[in-house]
Amino acid sequence: KNPLHNAAGKKILHPADAIRKQAKKRKLEKMKKERQTNFEKKMFGMSPEEIETEIRALKFDQERKKAHKIEVSKVQQDRLTRLEAGYKRLKDTIEEKHQKRMAQPKNNLHVDFEELKIHRKSSIFYHPVTNPYGAPPNGQTLMYRHPDGSVKREPPPLPQDDGSMAAPGHGPVGDFKNPDSEESGSEDSEDAIAAGNAGDDDDEDEDDDDDDDDDDD
């Protein structure tokens, strides 16, 4: 009968069991390495500000739960621990890769919405009703109208106070009026009322002239 334990007291595995155990160990190590690679790849694709924002959000949520005596899940705690440790270890590489991405030329179809918020009225696709944001249709390049009449990919310069020509959609700051505001609406109504009164006065004058003509006859 084969002994089940060796002289040291350790269990003697069957050769097939030993092979399965080694295969399982290799598989676990491979999966761990893949998870680590995927985690680092995702971290390298994020900006430092995005990672720091997520860390702050997780910390805030945990503090809120603790204050209300709500149990913090292990998944959330592990996520926060992993993010903090990974960011601390890979911070230099993350910043370097982020700067490289920012320095690369942008795709022609890329839309910078922060830029578009400022120059939306200069967009060739701008329409006050159908497209008030000036966003281009899918598959088309965003272009801007410039003060000299040209159309370029770069946005026009913002208007200055030195009397220079303003870009389309960028009037002088002091002269801008919201068409939906009460002030502009009241001014328009006052102009319309004044025009109507002037027309009524002209009609009354004409009627008086006709009455005088009839008296003369």
PDB file of C-alpha atoms in Angstrom:
ATOM      1  CA  LYS A   1       0.000   0.000   0.000  1.00  0.00           C
ATOM      2  CA  ASN A   2       1.370   3.405  -0.973  1.00  0.00           C
ATOM      3  CA  PRO A   3       1.942   5.787   1.974  1.00  0.00           C
ATOM      4  CA  LEU A   4      -0.276   8.892   2.083  1.00  0.00           C
ATOM      5  CA  HIS A   5       2.305  11.045   3.874  1.00  0.00           C
ATOM      6  CA  ASN A   6       6.036  11.399   3.655  1.00  0.00           C
ATOM      7  CA  ALA A   7       8.508  11.422   6.510  1.00  0.00           C
ATOM      8  CA  ALA A   8       7.900  15.138   7.130  1.00  0.00           C
ATOM      9  CA  GLY A   9       4.179  14.514   7.536  1.00  0.00           C
ATOM     10  CA  LYS A  10       3.133  16.197   4.304  1.00  0.00           C
ATOM     11  CA  LYS A  11       0.516  14.593   2.115  1.00  0.00           C
ATOM     12  CA  ILE A  12       1.864  12.859  -0.946  1.00  0.00           C
ATOM     13  CA  LEU A  13      -0.129  13.922  -4.020  1.00  0.00           C
ATOM     14  CA  HIS A  14      -0.969  11.655  -6.870  1.00  0.00           C
ATOM     15  CA  PRO A  15       1.033  12.663  -9.979  1.00  0.00           C
ATOM     16  CA  ALA A  16      -2.190  13.651 -11.779  1.00  0.00           C
ATOM     17  CA  ASP A  17      -3.301  15.781  -8.800  1.00  0.00           C
ATOM     18  CA  ALA A  18       0.090  17.482  -8.716  1.00  0.00           C
ATOM     19  CA  ILE A  19      -0.220  18.357 -12.425  1.00  0.00           C
ATOM     20  CA  ARG A  20      -3.748  19.764 -11.955  1.00  0.00           C
ATOM     21  CA  LYS A  21      -2.610  21.836  -8.982  1.00  0.00           C
ATOM     22  CA  GLN A  22       0.291  23.320 -10.935  1.00  0.00           C
ATOM     23  CA  ALA A  23      -2.018  24.064 -13.912  1.00  0.00           C
ATOM     24  CA  LYS A  24      -4.505  25.815 -11.620  1.00  0.00           C
ATOM     25  CA  LYS A  25      -1.709  27.864 -10.065  1.00  0.00           C
ATOM     26  CA  ARG A  26      -0.443  28.934 -13.494  1.00  0.00           C
ATOM     27  CA  LYS A  27      -3.985  29.881 -14.563  1.00  0.00           C
ATOM     28  CA  LEU A  28      -4.515  32.018 -11.450  1.00  0.00           C
ATOM     29  CA  GLU A  29      -1.193  33.786 -11.986  1.00  0.00           C
ATOM     30  CA  LYS A  30      -2.104  34.436 -15.633  1.00  0.00           C
ATOM     31  CA  MET A  31      -5.511  35.880 -14.698  1.00  0.00           C
ATOM     32  CA  LYS A  32      -3.923  38.090 -12.043  1.00  0.00           C
ATOM     33  CA  LYS A  33      -1.407  39.387 -14.559  1.00  0.00           C
ATOM     34  CA  GLU A  34      -4.174  40.099 -17.101  1.00  0.00           C
ATOM     35  CA  ARG A  35      -6.215  42.017 -14.517  1.00  0.00           C
ATOM     36  CA  GLN A  36      -3.166  44.068 -13.599  1.00  0.00           C
ATOM     37  CA  THR A  37      -2.409  44.800 -17.269  1.00  0.00           C
ATOM     38  CA  ASN A  38      -6.006  45.858 -17.968  1.00  0.00           C
ATOM     39  CA  PHE A  39      -6.062  48.052 -14.871  1.00  0.00           C
ATOM     40  CA  GLU A  40      -2.830  49.818 -15.866  1.00  0.00           C
ATOM     41  CA  LYS A  41      -4.066  50.235 -19.450  1.00  0.00           C
ATOM     42  CA  LYS A  42      -7.240  51.906 -18.195  1.00  0.00           C
ATOM     43  CA  MET A  43      -5.259  54.129 -15.834  1.00  0.00           C
ATOM     44  CA  PHE A  44      -2.935  55.207 -18.658  1.00  0.00           C
ATOM     45  CA  GLY A  45      -5.973  56.214 -20.737  1.00  0.00           C
ATOM     46  CA  MET A  46      -7.261  58.588 -18.048  1.00  0.00           C
ATOM     47  CA  SER A  47      -6.057  62.051 -17.121  1.00  0.00           C
ATOM     48  CA  PRO A  48      -4.712  62.777 -13.627  1.00  0.00           C
ATOM     49  CA  GLU A  49      -7.715  65.029 -12.974  1.00  0.00           C
ATOM     50  CA  GLU A  50     -10.167  62.211 -13.802  1.00  0.00           C
ATOM     51  CA  ILE A  51      -8.422  59.775 -11.455  1.00  0.00           C
ATOM     52  CA  GLU A  52      -8.238  62.300  -8.617  1.00  0.00           C
ATOM     53  CA  THR A  53     -11.904  63.175  -9.113  1.00  0.00           C
ATOM     54  CA  GLU A  54     -12.930  59.524  -8.895  1.00  0.00           C
ATOM     55  CA  ILE A  55     -10.832  59.029  -5.744  1.00  0.00           C
ATOM     56  CA  ARG A  56     -12.436  62.074  -4.105  1.00  0.00           C
ATOM     57  CA  ALA A  57     -15.914  60.873  -5.104  1.00  0.00           C
ATOM     58  CA  LEU A  58     -15.315  57.424  -3.597  1.00  0.00           C
ATOM     59  CA  LYS A  59     -13.963  58.931  -0.367  1.00  0.00           C
ATOM     60  CA  PHE A  60     -16.891  61.324  -0.109  1.00  0.00           C
ATOM     61  CA  ASP A  61     -19.370  58.499  -0.669  1.00  0.00           C
ATOM     62  CA  GLN A  62     -17.718  56.375   2.015  1.00  0.00           C
ATOM     63  CA  GLU A  63     -17.767  59.251   4.512  1.00  0.00           C
ATOM     64  CA  ARG A  64     -21.444  59.853   3.736  1.00  0.00           C
ATOM     65  CA  LYS A  65     -22.268  56.194   4.307  1.00  0.00           C
ATOM     66  CA  LYS A  66     -20.323  56.091   7.569  1.00  0.00           C
ATOM     67  CA  ALA A  67     -22.077  59.245   8.792  1.00  0.00           C
ATOM     68  CA  HIS A  68     -25.472  57.624   8.109  1.00  0.00           C
ATOM     69  CA  LYS A  69     -24.293  54.250   9.477  1.00  0.00           C
ATOM     70  CA  ILE A  70     -24.527  52.573   6.086  1.00  0.00           C
ATOM     71  CA  GLU A  71     -22.244  49.655   5.415  1.00  0.00           C
ATOM     72  CA  VAL A  72     -19.496  50.302   2.864  1.00  0.00           C
ATOM     73  CA  SER A  73     -19.259  47.496   0.334  1.00  0.00           C
ATOM     74  CA  LYS A  74     -16.010  45.596   0.000  1.00  0.00           C
ATOM     75  CA  VAL A  75     -16.052  46.190  -3.765  1.00  0.00           C
ATOM     76  CA  GLN A  76     -16.058  49.956  -3.271  1.00  0.00           C
ATOM     77  CA  GLN A  77     -13.344  49.785  -0.615  1.00  0.00           C
ATOM     78  CA  ASP A  78     -11.169  47.585  -2.828  1.00  0.00           C
ATOM     79  CA  ARG A  79     -11.731  49.954  -5.757  1.00  0.00           C
ATOM     80  CA  LEU A  80     -10.601  52.942  -3.711  1.00  0.00           C
ATOM     81  CA  THR A  81      -7.550  51.132  -2.328  1.00  0.00           C
ATOM     82  CA  ARG A  82      -6.534  49.936  -5.773  1.00  0.00           C
ATOM     83  CA  LEU A  83      -7.005  53.368  -7.321  1.00  0.00           C
ATOM     84  CA  GLU A  84      -4.951  55.112  -4.650  1.00  0.00           C
ATOM     85  CA  ALA A  85      -2.140  52.548  -4.769  1.00  0.00           C
ATOM     86  CA  GLY A  86      -2.093  52.411  -8.576  1.00  0.00           C
ATOM     87  CA  TYR A  87      -2.147  56.189  -8.986  1.00  0.00           C
ATOM     88  CA  LYS A  88       0.661  56.607  -6.489  1.00  0.00           C
ATOM     89  CA  ARG A  89       2.755  53.985  -8.293  1.00  0.00           C
ATOM     90  CA  LEU A  90       1.984  55.082 -11.877  1.00  0.00           C
ATOM     91  CA  LYS A  91       1.516  58.842 -11.423  1.00  0.00           C
ATOM     92  CA  ASP A  92       4.581  59.896 -13.432  1.00  0.00           C
ATOM     93  CA  THR A  93       3.747  57.590 -16.337  1.00  0.00           C
ATOM     94  CA  ILE A  94       0.084  58.664 -16.329  1.00  0.00           C
ATOM     95  CA  GLU A  95       1.037  62.357 -16.505  1.00  0.00           C
ATOM     96  CA  GLU A  96       3.575  61.685 -19.266  1.00  0.00           C
ATOM     97  CA  LYS A  97       1.091  59.744 -21.422  1.00  0.00           C
ATOM     98  CA  HIS A  98      -1.603  62.402 -20.836  1.00  0.00           C
ATOM     99  CA  GLN A  99       0.728  65.180 -21.988  1.00  0.00           C
ATOM    100  CA  LYS A 100       1.603  63.168 -25.095  1.00  0.00           C
ATOM    101  CA  ARG A 101      -2.087  62.765 -25.944  1.00  0.00           C
ATOM    102  CA  MET A 102      -2.678  66.486 -25.513  1.00  0.00           C
ATOM    103  CA  ALA A 103       0.295  67.307 -27.748  1.00  0.00           C
ATOM    104  CA  GLN A 104      -0.882  65.058 -30.596  1.00  0.00           C
ATOM    105  CA  PRO A 105      -2.785  66.706 -33.455  1.00  0.00           C
ATOM    106  CA  LYS A 106      -6.521  66.276 -33.091  1.00  0.00           C
ATOM    107  CA  ASN A 107      -8.672  64.344 -35.511  1.00  0.00           C
ATOM    108  CA  ASN A 108     -10.569  66.494 -38.003  1.00  0.00           C
ATOM    109  CA  LEU A 109     -13.832  65.110 -36.656  1.00  0.00           C
ATOM    110  CA  HIS A 110     -12.930  65.883 -33.050  1.00  0.00           C
ATOM    111  CA  VAL A 111     -15.198  68.502 -31.415  1.00  0.00           C
ATOM    112  CA  ASP A 112     -13.972  70.490 -28.439  1.00  0.00           C
ATOM    113  CA  PHE A 113     -17.276  71.370 -26.779  1.00  0.00           C
ATOM    114  CA  GLU A 114     -15.654  73.752 -24.311  1.00  0.00           C
ATOM    115  CA  GLU A 115     -14.317  75.703 -27.289  1.00  0.00           C
ATOM    116  CA  LEU A 116     -17.656  75.424 -29.082  1.00  0.00           C
ATOM    117  CA  LYS A 117     -19.493  76.948 -26.107  1.00  0.00           C
ATOM    118  CA  ILE A 118     -17.496  80.155 -26.582  1.00  0.00           C
ATOM    119  CA  HIS A 119     -17.505  80.324 -30.403  1.00  0.00           C
ATOM    120  CA  ARG A 120     -20.829  78.601 -31.164  1.00  0.00           C
ATOM    121  CA  LYS A 121     -22.237  81.569 -33.113  1.00  0.00           C
ATOM    122  CA  SER A 122     -19.174  81.574 -35.371  1.00  0.00           C
ATOM    123  CA  SER A 123     -19.781  77.948 -36.373  1.00  0.00           C
ATOM    124  CA  ILE A 124     -20.908  77.493 -39.969  1.00  0.00           C
ATOM    125  CA  PHE A 125     -23.562  75.108 -38.645  1.00  0.00           C
ATOM    126  CA  TYR A 126     -25.021  77.598 -36.170  1.00  0.00           C
ATOM    127  CA  HIS A 127     -28.736  78.366 -36.378  1.00  0.00           C
ATOM    128  CA  PRO A 128     -30.590  80.205 -33.608  1.00  0.00           C
ATOM    129  CA  VAL A 129     -33.516  77.758 -33.723  1.00  0.00           C
ATOM    130  CA  THR A 130     -32.504  74.439 -35.275  1.00  0.00           C
ATOM    131  CA  ASN A 131     -28.883  74.321 -34.032  1.00  0.00           C
ATOM    132  CA  PRO A 132     -28.264  76.891 -31.281  1.00  0.00           C
ATOM    133  CA  TYR A 133     -25.083  75.095 -30.154  1.00  0.00           C
ATOM    134  CA  GLY A 134     -23.449  75.141 -33.588  1.00  0.00           C
ATOM    135  CA  ALA A 135     -22.504  71.459 -33.385  1.00  0.00           C
ATOM    136  CA  PRO A 136     -21.601  69.778 -36.698  1.00  0.00           C
ATOM    137  CA  PRO A 137     -23.572  66.781 -38.015  1.00  0.00           C
ATOM    138  CA  ASN A 138     -22.042  63.336 -37.615  1.00  0.00           C
ATOM    139  CA  GLY A 139     -19.105  62.795 -39.959  1.00  0.00           C
ATOM    140  CA  GLN A 140     -18.568  66.502 -40.755  1.00  0.00           C
ATOM    141  CA  THR A 141     -15.734  68.774 -39.668  1.00  0.00           C
ATOM    142  CA  LEU A 142     -16.454  71.753 -37.447  1.00  0.00           C
ATOM    143  CA  MET A 143     -15.525  75.022 -39.195  1.00  0.00           C
ATOM    144  CA  TYR A 144     -15.661  78.633 -38.015  1.00  0.00           C
ATOM    145  CA  ARG A 145     -16.357  81.901 -39.834  1.00  0.00           C
ATOM    146  CA  HIS A 146     -13.711  84.589 -39.342  1.00  0.00           C
ATOM    147  CA  PRO A 147     -14.064  88.392 -39.484  1.00  0.00           C
ATOM    148  CA  ASP A 148     -12.277  88.559 -42.860  1.00  0.00           C
ATOM    149  CA  GLY A 149     -14.921  86.268 -44.399  1.00  0.00           C
ATOM    150  CA  SER A 150     -12.751  83.163 -44.463  1.00  0.00           C
ATOM    151  CA  VAL A 151     -13.748  79.784 -43.049  1.00  0.00           C
ATOM    152  CA  LYS A 152     -11.144  77.912 -41.011  1.00  0.00           C
ATOM    153  CA  ARG A 153     -10.840  75.005 -38.632  1.00  0.00           C
ATOM    154  CA  GLU A 154      -9.467  77.248 -35.893  1.00  0.00           C
ATOM    155  CA  PRO A 155     -11.943  79.450 -34.001  1.00  0.00           C
ATOM    156  CA  PRO A 156     -11.825  83.225 -34.562  1.00  0.00           C
ATOM    157  CA  PRO A 157     -10.222  85.522 -31.986  1.00  0.00           C
ATOM    158  CA  LEU A 158     -12.465  86.850 -29.280  1.00  0.00           C
ATOM    159  CA  PRO A 159     -13.517  90.517 -29.604  1.00  0.00           C
ATOM    160  CA  GLN A 160     -11.291  93.088 -27.914  1.00  0.00           C
ATOM    161  CA  ASP A 161     -12.117  96.506 -26.509  1.00  0.00           C
ATOM    162  CA  ASP A 162      -9.649  98.286 -28.799  1.00  0.00           C
ATOM    163  CA  GLY A 163     -12.215  98.763 -31.568  1.00  0.00           C
ATOM    164  CA  SER A 164     -10.960  95.836 -33.667  1.00  0.00           C
ATOM    165  CA  MET A 165     -13.351  93.905 -35.868  1.00  0.00           C
ATOM    166  CA  ALA A 166     -15.262  91.269 -33.959  1.00  0.00           C
ATOM    167  CA  ALA A 167     -15.724  87.722 -35.162  1.00  0.00           C
ATOM    168  CA  PRO A 168     -19.118  86.649 -36.474  1.00  0.00           C
ATOM    169  CA  GLY A 169     -21.430  86.060 -33.564  1.00  0.00           C
ATOM    170  CA  HIS A 170     -19.173  88.032 -31.204  1.00  0.00           C
ATOM    171  CA  GLY A 171     -20.455  91.571 -30.948  1.00  0.00           C
ATOM    172  CA  PRO A 172     -19.091  94.135 -28.508  1.00  0.00           C
ATOM    173  CA  VAL A 173     -19.573  92.951 -24.968  1.00  0.00           C
ATOM    174  CA  GLY A 174     -21.389  96.103 -23.875  1.00  0.00           C
ATOM    175  CA  ASP A 175     -23.782  96.075 -26.837  1.00  0.00           C
ATOM    176  CA  PHE A 176     -24.959  92.493 -26.386  1.00  0.00           C
ATOM    177  CA  LYS A 177     -28.624  92.081 -25.504  1.00  0.00           C
ATOM    178  CA  ASN A 178     -30.511  88.910 -24.952  1.00  0.00           C
ATOM    179  CA  PRO A 179     -33.484  88.926 -27.331  1.00  0.00           C
ATOM    180  CA  ASP A 180     -35.495  87.022 -24.713  1.00  0.00           C
ATOM    181  CA  SER A 181     -34.756  89.460 -21.892  1.00  0.00           C
ATOM    182  CA  GLU A 182     -37.452  91.718 -20.470  1.00  0.00           C
ATOM    183  CA  GLU A 183     -35.462  94.867 -21.194  1.00  0.00           C
ATOM    184  CA  SER A 184     -35.084  94.191 -24.891  1.00  0.00           C
ATOM    185  CA  GLY A 185     -38.695  93.048 -25.112  1.00  0.00           C
ATOM    186  CA  SER A 186     -39.921  96.209 -23.428  1.00  0.00           C
ATOM    187  CA  GLU A 187     -37.842  98.385 -25.769  1.00  0.00           C
ATOM    188  CA  ASP A 188     -39.271  96.613 -28.805  1.00  0.00           C
ATOM    189  CA  SER A 189     -42.806  96.996 -27.487  1.00  0.00           C
ATOM    190  CA  GLU A 190     -42.251 100.687 -26.760  1.00  0.00           C
ATOM    191  CA  ASP A 191     -40.980 101.233 -30.316  1.00  0.00           C
ATOM    192  CA  ALA A 192     -44.000  99.424 -31.720  1.00  0.00           C
ATOM    193  CA  ILE A 193     -46.398 101.471 -29.582  1.00  0.00           C
ATOM    194  CA  ALA A 194     -44.714 104.729 -30.625  1.00  0.00           C
ATOM    195  CA  ALA A 195     -44.927 103.758 -34.284  1.00  0.00           C
ATOM    196  CA  GLY A 196     -48.595 102.873 -33.864  1.00  0.00           C
ATOM    197  CA  ASN A 197     -49.357 106.187 -32.158  1.00  0.00           C
ATOM    198  CA  ALA A 198     -47.591 108.098 -34.934  1.00  0.00           C
ATOM    199  CA  GLY A 199     -49.698 106.260 -37.491  1.00  0.00           C
ATOM    200  CA  ASP A 200     -52.896 107.085 -35.591  1.00  0.00           C
ATOM    201  CA  ASP A 201     -51.927 110.791 -35.463  1.00  0.00           C
ATOM    202  CA  ASP A 202     -51.386 110.815 -39.228  1.00  0.00           C
ATOM    203  CA  ASP A 203     -54.804 109.231 -39.771  1.00  0.00           C
ATOM    204  CA  GLU A 204     -56.466 111.804 -37.531  1.00  0.00           C
ATOM    205  CA  ASP A 205     -54.773 114.658 -39.436  1.00  0.00           C
ATOM    206  CA  GLU A 206     -56.019 113.240 -42.725  1.00  0.00           C
ATOM    207  CA  ASP A 207     -59.544 112.942 -41.363  1.00  0.00           C
ATOM    208  CA  ASP A 208     -59.462 116.586 -40.186  1.00  0.00           C
ATOM    209  CA  ASP A 209     -58.338 117.727 -43.642  1.00  0.00           C
ATOM    210  CA  ASP A 210     -61.194 115.817 -45.277  1.00  0.00           C
ATOM    211  CA  ASP A 211     -63.694 117.434 -42.900  1.00  0.00           C
ATOM    212  CA  ASP A 212     -62.361 120.902 -43.745  1.00  0.00           C
ATOM    213  CA  ASP A 213     -62.710 120.197 -47.460  1.00  0.00           C
ATOM    214  CA  ASP A 214     -66.321 119.109 -46.966  1.00  0.00           C
ATOM    215  CA  ASP A 215     -67.123 122.331 -45.047  1.00  0.00           C
ATOM    216  CA  ASP A 216     -65.652 124.450 -47.795  1.00  0.00           C
ATOM    217  CA  ASP A 217     -67.860 122.719 -50.317  1.00  0.00           C
TER     218      ASP A 217
END
